Structures are given as C-alpha cells and as structure tokens.
C-alpha cells in the first residue's frame, strides 16, 4: 500500500493518539463526565443506555478480549454484524486495541464478504453465528462471534500505544470501478473532524442529544453519529433498522433530541408519512443532512412544519464532510454551503493535464481538497493507480463537479465519474 496522501509534515507516526480512547476514555476518566449518558440504542420499545464510564468499560473489555484472542495491533478485522450496539463496541474496541476495523454492511453476500476479507488481508471476520462463511473466506481469515467478546478475557493484555498517523480503520467504498476500494484513515481523522463541530455545520455542545438515522457500516453514521458527539462529551442516540417514517417525530420528542442527522430521503419520508407539527420538537435546534443533495422544497417544508433549520453538507469518504451550511453559514437553496473553517477547497480543471491552479469563481470543474487537511485519508488500500489518479499537485480531487461563487458557496454540478 502507498501512503502518498499522508500529510507532508507527517514524516513520523506523530504523537501518541488513539481515536477510541479520545472519544470515550477521556470522558470516562473525569468524575464529572463519567456518569453522563454517552450512548443510547433504541429498538422499538427497548432502549439500552450506557454512561461514558460504562461505554468505555465495554470498549476496553472488547479491546482486551480481541488481543487475548490472538489478534495483534495492525491486524485488519472485518465487522459484519447487524446494526446494533455490538457493532459500535466492536468497532471502537478494535480501534482501542490498535487493530484496523473494516466496517462492512451486514447485507454483503458470502462472495462479497470474502472479497473484502481477502482484499484487506484481514486476520479475522466478526459475524453472527447464523452466517456460515468459513468455506468462502481466505485461509488467513478466521471467524469470530460477538458473544465471545462479552466475557472478560482470562488475561488482561495491555492496550498498545497508537500514534496519530497510525492506521485506525479501513472503509470500503464502491468508488468509480467495478470493485470496491478501501479508504485507509489514521487516528488523527478525529481531529480532522473538528471543523464540523462548530457553527459552520453541527454546532455541537456537551449537553446535546444527537440522533443519527443511519447504519453503522456507513462512515456518515460512525462519524456524525458517534465520533463527533463523543468528541465533545454529548449523548449519542442510534436507532435499530426498519423504523417506520411516521415514528421519527415521536421518537425525537421522547428522547429530547437537539441535533438530528440523516440523509435527505429520511427527512422527505418523515414529512410524507409523519406529522412533525404534532410532536413536541422544542428541544430540536436543527437537522443535519449529508449523503445526497438536499432538495430546497424539503428544507422549506421541514422549516415550516418542524420549526427548525436543515443544514446540509458535502463530503466524501476520503475526507468526510468539508463543505457545509450551519448557524454561522446561512443556507442558500441548492448549495451545500462553503468550506468549513480551516479547510482549503478549490475547483480544478477537468483536464488532468491542465495546471493545478484553482479556477476563478463561477467556472465549473472538479471539486478538490488540499492535501494538508488533517481529516484526509492515508491512502487507498492496494490501489496505487487509483490513488495517483486523485492527486493533482497539492490537491486531492473527488468525482464531484462544482462551481464556487464569489461568496465561497459551492454549487454542485453532478458527478464526473457516473
């Protein structure tokens, strides 16, 4: 694997830093924040809750159990579980153990799971006992089951020291080719998410109750649903799959949610089948949208019926969101906003042989992020040609075409690689 996308000043592994420990252990170790709610999972009438102390204890136990099972720091662990608390604790436990979790969709077929395990050179795959994958997985990948992580290990192997530039997790995306490619992120990605927390998009506070509507195999859910609220000491709520769209408003009211994150489709379905105007949404400050363009009509209807604003964002798996609207960036219908504070965003010519100078306002081209962005991936896993294709001098280009106006607002012009 190449690491061409590592930050230019990261010639070493950087300072000691672990994404999972920064999210949870920091708050669990503080007697003032340890008893505060960190995580709730809603499954119909059943609601499971964990304080910061309890969430970290579960993650730490999972980490030590994985190490006691013979996995070593740096090993890839494919997580192929249903959307559940077990998925969340397995992911963060693996990160705390210095492993490199590979979050995967539970809907993968046996052949697709085998491809991911082989491509990632995974040492193990974590799945439920009803998935019989042994015959399809490569010989180097053994199968683990989540119930084996529930009991404290017989030994207590120490948690390793990880560093900011070490690999933290490997996220597969379909990309622009027929085969998925892995996006490798470093532990520092947590710090790279900090520009999202402010008034340019999320406006997160320690007393917030956030609710994300997505599944945990998606980087949007792992990041906005868990990493971001935990970074600031807030209470993160997730919901089991299959919730009726009409049930969202009563759930938001019952949990006193202050920030609700989803794809625009969820908001559209909620408005079609639910009645937000009948629910007590007085705690809700705003909603967050990502994953697809937000239709202006949906934003206007939400504002009229739910009484709060929807703030959109644009991003990619390689760097997460980097363009957004928020309390300090007034939404403009049809635009996802402008570059978050501290991020350098530009539009480059479509022609890869053209100069790498940013195009002037209003001229369409490929949307690009500067390679100095701390949230940028380490690189594509075993895809040197595809990695080289996204490098344009000091910039990294995705597949989004856009213009940037004189006020800095980005206007999406479609995909260049559909």
Coordinates of C-alpha atoms in Angstrom, one line a residue, residues 260-414:
X260 CA -31.0 15.1 14.2
X261 CA -28.8 13.7 11.4
X262 CA -30.0 11.8 8.3
X263 CA -29.9 11.7 4.6
X264 CA -32.4 13.9 2.8
X265 CA -34.5 10.9 1.9
X266 CA -35.3 10.2 5.6
X267 CA -36.5 13.8 6.0
X268 CA -38.6 13.5 2.9
X269 CA -40.2 10.3 4.1
X270 CA -40.7 11.7 7.6
X271 CA -42.6 14.7 6.1
X272 CA -44.7 12.5 3.8
X273 CA -45.7 9.9 6.4
X274 CA -45.3 11.6 9.7
X275 CA -46.6 14.7 11.5
X276 CA -43.6 16.7 13.0
X277 CA -46.0 19.6 13.7
X278 CA -47.9 17.4 16.2
X279 CA -44.7 16.4 18.2
X280 CA -43.0 18.4 20.8
X281 CA -39.8 19.2 19.0
X282 CA -38.9 22.2 21.1
X283 CA -35.6 20.7 22.1
X284 CA -34.5 20.3 18.4
X285 CA -32.2 23.1 17.3
X286 CA -31.5 21.8 13.8
X287 CA -31.2 18.8 11.5
X288 CA -28.1 17.7 9.6
X289 CA -28.1 16.4 6.0
X290 CA -25.4 14.6 4.0
X291 CA -25.1 11.7 1.6
X292 CA -27.2 13.2 -1.2
X293 CA -28.3 16.7 -2.3
X294 CA -31.0 18.3 -0.2
X295 CA -34.0 19.4 -2.3
X296 CA -34.8 23.0 -1.4
X297 CA -38.5 22.1 -1.2
X298 CA -37.7 19.5 1.6
X299 CA -35.8 22.1 3.5
X300 CA -38.6 24.6 3.2
X301 CA -41.3 22.1 4.3
X302 CA -39.2 21.0 7.2
X303 CA -38.7 24.5 8.4
X304 CA -42.4 25.2 8.1
X305 CA -43.7 22.1 9.8
X306 CA -40.9 21.1 12.3
X307 CA -39.8 24.7 13.2
X308 CA -36.1 24.2 12.8
X309 CA -33.4 24.6 10.1
X310 CA -31.8 21.8 8.0
X311 CA -28.0 22.3 7.5
X312 CA -26.6 20.5 4.5
X313 CA -23.0 19.2 3.9
X314 CA -21.0 17.8 1.1
X315 CA -18.2 15.3 1.6
X316 CA -16.6 12.1 0.5
X317 CA -15.3 9.0 2.3
X318 CA -11.7 10.1 1.8
X319 CA -12.1 13.2 4.0
X320 CA -15.7 13.1 5.3
X321 CA -17.7 16.4 5.1
X322 CA -15.7 19.5 4.2
X323 CA -18.4 21.9 2.8
X324 CA -21.5 22.8 4.8
X325 CA -24.0 25.3 5.9
X326 CA -24.8 26.0 9.6
X327 CA -25.8 28.6 12.1
X328 CA -22.9 30.8 11.0
X329 CA -23.2 29.9 7.3
X330 CA -26.8 30.8 6.2
X331 CA -28.2 28.1 3.9
X332 CA -28.7 29.1 0.2
X333 CA -31.2 26.8 -1.5
X334 CA -29.4 24.5 -3.9
X335 CA -25.9 24.9 -2.3
X336 CA -24.4 22.7 0.4
X337 CA -22.6 25.7 1.8
X338 CA -19.0 26.6 1.8
X339 CA -15.7 25.3 3.0
X340 CA -15.6 24.7 6.8
X341 CA -13.1 26.8 8.8
X342 CA -9.5 25.8 8.3
X343 CA -10.2 23.7 5.2
X344 CA -8.8 24.6 1.8
X345 CA -11.2 23.8 -1.1
X346 CA -10.9 24.7 -4.7
X347 CA -12.2 23.8 -8.2
X348 CA -9.7 22.5 -10.7
X349 CA -9.9 22.0 -14.4
X350 CA -11.5 18.7 -15.6
X351 CA -8.5 18.0 -17.8
X352 CA -5.9 16.3 -15.6
X353 CA -3.1 17.6 -17.7
X354 CA -4.1 21.2 -17.1
X355 CA -2.4 23.4 -14.5
X356 CA -3.4 22.7 -10.9
X357 CA -4.3 26.3 -10.2
X358 CA -7.8 26.9 -8.7
X359 CA -10.3 28.1 -11.3
X360 CA -12.0 31.5 -10.8
X361 CA -15.4 31.9 -9.2
X362 CA -18.3 30.6 -11.3
X363 CA -16.2 28.3 -13.5
X364 CA -17.1 24.6 -13.3
X365 CA -14.6 21.9 -12.7
X366 CA -13.6 19.2 -10.2
X367 CA -14.0 19.9 -6.5
X368 CA -10.7 19.4 -4.7
X369 CA -9.4 19.4 -1.1
X370 CA -5.9 20.4 -0.1
X371 CA -3.6 17.6 0.9
X372 CA -2.8 19.3 4.2
X373 CA -6.3 18.6 5.5
X374 CA -5.9 16.6 8.8
X375 CA -9.0 14.6 8.0
X376 CA -7.6 13.3 4.7
X377 CA -7.2 9.6 4.3
X378 CA -3.7 8.0 4.5
X379 CA -4.4 6.5 1.0
X380 CA -6.3 3.8 -0.9
X381 CA -5.5 0.3 0.2
X382 CA -3.6 -1.5 -2.5
X383 CA -4.9 0.8 -5.2
X384 CA -1.8 2.8 -6.3
X385 CA -3.2 3.7 -9.7
X386 CA -6.5 4.9 -8.4
X387 CA -4.7 6.9 -5.7
X388 CA -2.4 8.5 -8.2
X389 CA -5.5 9.5 -10.3
X390 CA -6.9 11.7 -7.5
X391 CA -3.7 13.6 -6.9
X392 CA -3.3 16.9 -8.6
X393 CA -0.2 18.7 -7.2
X394 CA -1.2 19.9 -3.7
X395 CA -4.8 18.9 -4.2
X396 CA -6.9 15.7 -4.0
X397 CA -9.9 15.6 -6.3
X398 CA -13.0 13.5 -5.9
X399 CA -15.7 12.8 -8.5
X400 CA -17.8 15.9 -7.8
X401 CA -18.1 18.7 -10.3
X402 CA -18.9 22.1 -8.9
X403 CA -18.5 25.8 -9.1
X404 CA -17.6 28.2 -6.2
X405 CA -19.2 31.6 -6.3
X406 CA -17.7 34.9 -5.1
X407 CA -19.1 34.4 -1.6
X408 CA -17.4 31.0 -1.3
X409 CA -20.6 28.9 -1.7
X410 CA -20.2 25.7 -3.5
X411 CA -22.7 24.7 -6.2
X412 CA -22.9 21.0 -7.1
X413 CA -22.8 20.3 -10.8
X414 CA -23.1 16.5 -10.7

